[in-house]
């Protein structure tokens, strides 16, 4: 009987927390990510071989990649480093979820507004994942994430996440992708847009991942909520805002508001996690006076990237943003 109660008591012992213990000295780790790049740039004129991006005088994908990767090194303080391990250029329009593909003429009619876009608009992610063996390659650590480049109406989300335990990443998680054995992100960029818009897509990814990272914490312990505060929603307590709202923004994308407000953004950049009450008056000149790329670089540059861990969460947020498999859920 004594043995029985001894065994029974094991069921009621508190389970060990899956969160690591706090540390003031654990070094901030660099995340090095291997990327598969898939470019959809169909030939629009078979005679000349002119592609869609060339015909429309849109940006060169190579230039976008180079500039974006340099920005990532700069804004993360070297904590998020990307390596392109393979680039695939495709002469095709990606298939939609119902199998539809645009022809060059159909697509130009949509672009000119003479016919509506095909519905459903969403690209067939399952087909892409299968075609490029993405789950297997992630599982074998050959790649860590995927960057797709397309065009207006291509049907890509700005970002979406797959893998076991995948969660909302500015889009619903990809179903039936557990075979990857770890989480991964597929980014959806456009060569019709420039680097600022790439940073915006990455910014929404970061928002989703950090929201999940801090989701079990409330009140003052939820530092992500504090980081995102801006004057309109937290009068007198603005911090760094979010990807759409600067500290003084009154509406979406208003990064050119000249009205100064009190903000603790310098405290985040200079003193985190040991805040010193460094509150200053800031306005649009701090983040580029309305220029999208400048604002987003300013915002990301305030992400913590120092040593230590509190409440089980690293003080280097790039260990989550660039590597979502590190998020404990």
XYZ file of C-alpha atoms in Angstrom:
329
model
C 0.000 0.000 0.000
C 2.862 2.397 0.837
C 4.394 1.699 -2.569
C 1.029 2.379 -4.219
C 0.730 5.821 -2.624
C 4.331 6.562 -3.512
C 3.611 5.888 -7.174
C 0.340 7.809 -6.985
C 2.069 10.855 -5.520
C 4.250 11.148 -8.616
C 1.184 12.145 -10.620
C 0.679 15.181 -8.399
C 4.217 16.499 -8.334
C 4.560 19.904 -9.994
C 5.888 19.541 -13.496
C 9.201 21.194 -14.223
C 8.812 24.462 -16.093
C 9.848 24.315 -19.723
C 11.053 27.898 -19.432
C 14.787 28.252 -18.696
C 15.797 29.963 -15.474
C 16.580 33.667 -15.439
C 20.093 34.853 -16.180
C 21.741 38.254 -16.290
C 24.784 37.076 -18.194
C 23.730 34.510 -20.798
C 25.245 35.843 -24.037
C 23.066 37.065 -26.867
C 23.328 34.514 -29.662
C 23.701 35.272 -33.352
C 21.118 33.580 -35.581
C 22.492 32.464 -38.933
C 19.733 31.437 -41.308
C 19.982 29.601 -44.611
C 17.472 30.802 -47.186
C 15.909 29.259 -50.275
C 14.897 32.054 -52.674
C 12.150 31.355 -55.230
C 11.548 34.034 -57.865
C 8.437 34.032 -60.040
C 9.265 36.267 -63.005
C 7.469 34.908 -66.094
C 8.554 35.710 -69.631
C 5.994 38.064 -71.180
C 7.428 38.214 -74.705
C 8.700 34.920 -76.104
C 10.449 36.674 -78.986
C 12.606 38.960 -76.864
C 12.610 36.922 -73.655
C 11.502 39.977 -71.695
C 10.300 39.052 -68.211
C 7.506 40.698 -66.240
C 9.879 42.662 -64.018
C 11.797 43.924 -67.061
C 8.668 44.812 -69.003
C 7.257 46.834 -66.106
C 10.623 48.366 -65.144
C 10.254 46.977 -61.637
C 13.164 46.320 -59.284
C 15.866 43.710 -59.815
C 15.466 40.905 -57.302
C 19.231 40.680 -56.791
C 19.377 44.329 -55.750
C 16.451 43.896 -53.367
C 18.053 40.877 -51.710
C 21.424 42.576 -51.292
C 19.967 45.751 -49.800
C 17.577 43.880 -47.513
C 20.284 41.595 -46.139
C 22.545 44.570 -45.446
C 19.691 46.316 -43.647
C 19.086 43.213 -41.544
C 22.710 43.107 -40.431
C 22.575 46.792 -39.533
C 19.275 46.888 -37.655
C 19.936 43.679 -35.713
C 23.448 44.671 -34.728
C 24.667 41.566 -36.533
C 22.343 39.263 -34.586
C 20.297 38.187 -37.639
C 22.434 37.015 -40.545
C 21.006 35.511 -43.703
C 22.741 33.353 -46.292
C 21.167 32.538 -49.651
C 21.939 28.856 -50.211
C 19.880 28.491 -53.387
C 17.996 30.758 -55.756
C 15.475 29.396 -58.251
C 14.136 31.647 -61.028
C 10.878 30.428 -62.539
C 9.367 31.394 -65.879
C 5.807 30.948 -64.667
C 2.875 32.398 -62.791
C 2.363 30.532 -59.496
C -0.714 28.335 -59.272
C -3.647 29.469 -57.141
C -5.331 27.162 -54.630
C -7.785 26.033 -57.331
C -4.986 25.317 -59.823
C -5.513 28.453 -61.931
C -2.494 30.172 -63.473
C -2.528 33.493 -65.298
C -1.393 33.711 -68.886
C 0.705 36.781 -69.712
C -2.266 38.438 -71.451
C -4.693 37.662 -68.638
C -2.308 39.058 -66.089
C -1.773 42.293 -68.017
C -5.533 42.725 -68.275
C -5.745 42.447 -64.486
C -2.856 44.856 -64.020
C -4.514 47.397 -66.322
C -7.817 46.978 -64.519
C -9.788 45.741 -67.520
C -10.708 42.486 -65.749
C -10.871 41.661 -62.021
C -8.207 39.495 -60.359
C -8.836 35.766 -60.284
C -10.542 34.457 -57.177
C -9.373 32.782 -55.008
C -6.241 34.902 -55.030
C -4.143 32.835 -52.609
C -1.208 30.927 -54.031
C -1.053 27.149 -53.619
C 1.522 26.861 -50.835
C 1.180 23.086 -50.687
C 2.275 22.798 -54.307
C 5.318 24.997 -53.706
C 6.272 23.120 -50.551
C 6.034 19.818 -52.419
C 7.807 21.021 -55.567
C 10.857 22.232 -53.664
C 10.912 19.568 -50.915
C 10.764 22.334 -48.352
C 9.687 20.197 -45.389
C 12.454 17.676 -45.962
C 15.079 20.360 -46.483
C 14.100 22.183 -43.300
C 14.185 18.885 -41.389
C 17.694 18.195 -42.715
C 18.832 21.712 -41.738
C 19.622 22.503 -45.366
C 17.410 25.594 -45.203
C 15.823 27.568 -42.373
C 13.295 29.644 -44.284
C 12.036 30.540 -47.756
C 11.810 33.916 -49.493
C 9.467 34.123 -52.461
C 9.480 37.043 -54.871
C 6.418 37.792 -56.931
C 4.284 40.667 -58.130
C 0.858 42.261 -57.550
C -1.911 39.614 -57.405
C 0.605 36.766 -57.159
C -1.225 35.581 -54.046
C 1.521 35.352 -51.427
C 1.081 36.367 -47.807
C 3.739 38.758 -46.521
C 4.719 35.919 -44.206
C 3.333 32.586 -43.076
C 4.693 29.890 -40.782
C 4.873 26.128 -41.049
C 6.186 23.262 -38.951
C 5.177 21.645 -35.652
C 3.618 24.231 -33.369
C 3.376 26.809 -36.147
C 1.319 29.844 -35.164
C -0.136 32.991 -36.696
C 2.592 34.935 -38.508
C 0.599 37.730 -40.140
C -1.297 34.875 -41.809
C -2.755 31.506 -40.815
C -0.163 28.775 -40.179
C 0.501 26.281 -42.959
C -1.342 23.011 -42.362
C 0.155 19.522 -42.542
C 3.748 20.739 -42.386
C 4.910 18.975 -39.210
C 7.361 16.845 -41.217
C 9.761 19.794 -41.207
C 10.424 18.915 -37.520
C 10.802 22.611 -36.648
C 9.097 25.886 -37.435
C 9.966 27.850 -40.542
C 8.701 30.990 -42.265
C 7.887 31.610 -45.923
C 8.229 35.302 -46.730
C 6.284 36.824 -49.619
C 8.155 39.740 -51.175
C 7.399 41.637 -54.377
C 9.848 43.013 -56.926
C 7.268 45.694 -57.703
C 8.043 47.141 -54.242
C 11.305 48.311 -52.709
C 13.266 47.491 -49.561
C 11.027 49.532 -47.257
C 8.124 47.255 -48.078
C 10.323 44.200 -47.504
C 11.085 45.534 -44.038
C 7.375 46.107 -43.494
C 6.610 42.472 -44.333
C 9.382 41.384 -41.991
C 8.059 43.808 -39.380
C 4.655 42.155 -39.317
C 6.429 38.820 -38.981
C 8.324 40.216 -36.006
C 5.131 41.532 -34.415
C 3.452 38.130 -34.663
C 6.435 36.236 -33.303
C 7.047 38.588 -30.377
C 3.334 38.626 -29.547
C 3.484 34.841 -29.232
C 6.775 34.943 -27.321
C 5.255 37.114 -24.581
C 1.723 35.706 -24.766
C 1.883 33.994 -21.370
C 3.002 37.139 -19.539
C 0.799 40.002 -18.423
C 1.165 43.409 -16.813
C 4.669 44.841 -16.471
C 6.212 41.455 -17.265
C 4.966 41.695 -20.856
C 7.741 43.868 -22.228
C 6.476 43.484 -25.774
C 3.268 45.325 -24.893
C 5.344 48.084 -23.329
C 7.658 48.308 -26.351
C 4.716 48.811 -28.726
C 3.053 51.654 -26.832
C 2.480 54.919 -28.685
C 0.914 58.224 -27.674
C -2.527 57.638 -29.158
C -3.199 54.506 -27.099
C -0.963 55.265 -24.092
C -0.880 59.056 -23.534
C 2.369 60.101 -21.885
C 3.742 56.541 -21.990
C 4.850 56.134 -25.601
C 7.745 53.788 -26.284
C 8.645 52.640 -29.815
C 5.240 51.976 -31.373
C 4.703 49.279 -33.960
C 5.459 48.829 -37.644
C 2.500 51.055 -38.644
C 2.471 53.541 -35.772
C 5.465 55.652 -34.739
C 5.404 57.008 -31.148
C 3.389 60.068 -32.258
C 1.283 58.608 -35.097
C -2.441 59.305 -35.056
C -3.258 56.884 -37.876
C -1.806 53.987 -39.863
C 1.403 54.736 -41.803
C 1.658 58.277 -40.397
C 5.421 58.391 -40.004
C 5.690 62.083 -40.931
C 3.877 63.586 -37.928
C 6.008 66.503 -36.719
C 4.220 66.869 -33.384
C 6.690 65.892 -30.636
C 5.626 63.505 -27.872
C 7.275 62.048 -24.803
C 8.775 58.635 -25.501
C 11.016 56.166 -23.717
C 12.460 54.899 -27.019
C 15.979 55.981 -26.021
C 15.634 54.045 -22.772
C 14.910 50.932 -24.832
C 17.846 51.504 -27.136
C 20.438 52.538 -24.569
C 19.499 50.980 -21.230
C 17.393 47.830 -21.690
C 16.746 45.836 -19.534
C 17.774 48.243 -16.760
C 15.513 51.152 -17.645
C 16.594 54.504 -16.221
C 13.566 56.632 -16.989
C 15.187 58.214 -20.060
C 12.144 59.954 -21.554
C 12.643 62.470 -24.374
C 10.551 64.500 -26.776
C 10.662 62.868 -30.213
C 9.097 63.535 -33.604
C 9.230 62.424 -37.216
C 12.793 63.625 -37.770
C 13.936 60.758 -35.519
C 12.698 58.132 -37.969
C 13.095 59.638 -41.424
C 10.248 62.175 -41.650
C 7.860 59.774 -43.342
C 10.221 57.595 -45.397
C 9.088 53.995 -44.950
C 12.490 52.325 -44.989
C 13.962 54.833 -42.542
C 11.124 54.382 -40.067
C 11.271 50.612 -40.169
C 15.040 50.579 -39.688
C 14.637 52.972 -36.751
C 11.963 50.738 -35.211
C 13.921 47.515 -35.591
C 17.052 49.182 -34.247
C 15.274 49.497 -30.891
C 14.682 45.744 -30.549
C 16.641 44.450 -27.531
C 19.745 42.465 -28.457
C 21.696 42.190 -25.220
C 22.737 39.414 -22.848
C 20.421 37.922 -20.266
C 17.035 36.315 -19.841
C 13.990 37.207 -17.713
C 10.800 35.203 -17.214
C 12.298 32.612 -19.541
C 12.622 35.077 -22.439
C 15.954 36.124 -23.919
C 16.919 39.791 -23.866
C 17.961 39.317 -27.484
C 14.648 39.331 -29.327
C 16.310 38.421 -32.618
C 16.676 34.871 -31.297
C 12.905 34.621 -31.781
C 12.233 36.902 -34.747
C 14.863 35.216 -36.917
C 14.398 31.750 -35.386
C 10.745 31.134 -34.444
C 11.495 27.571 -33.356
C 12.909 29.177 -30.188
C 9.488 30.445 -29.121
C 8.172 28.348 -26.232
C 4.453 27.685 -26.600
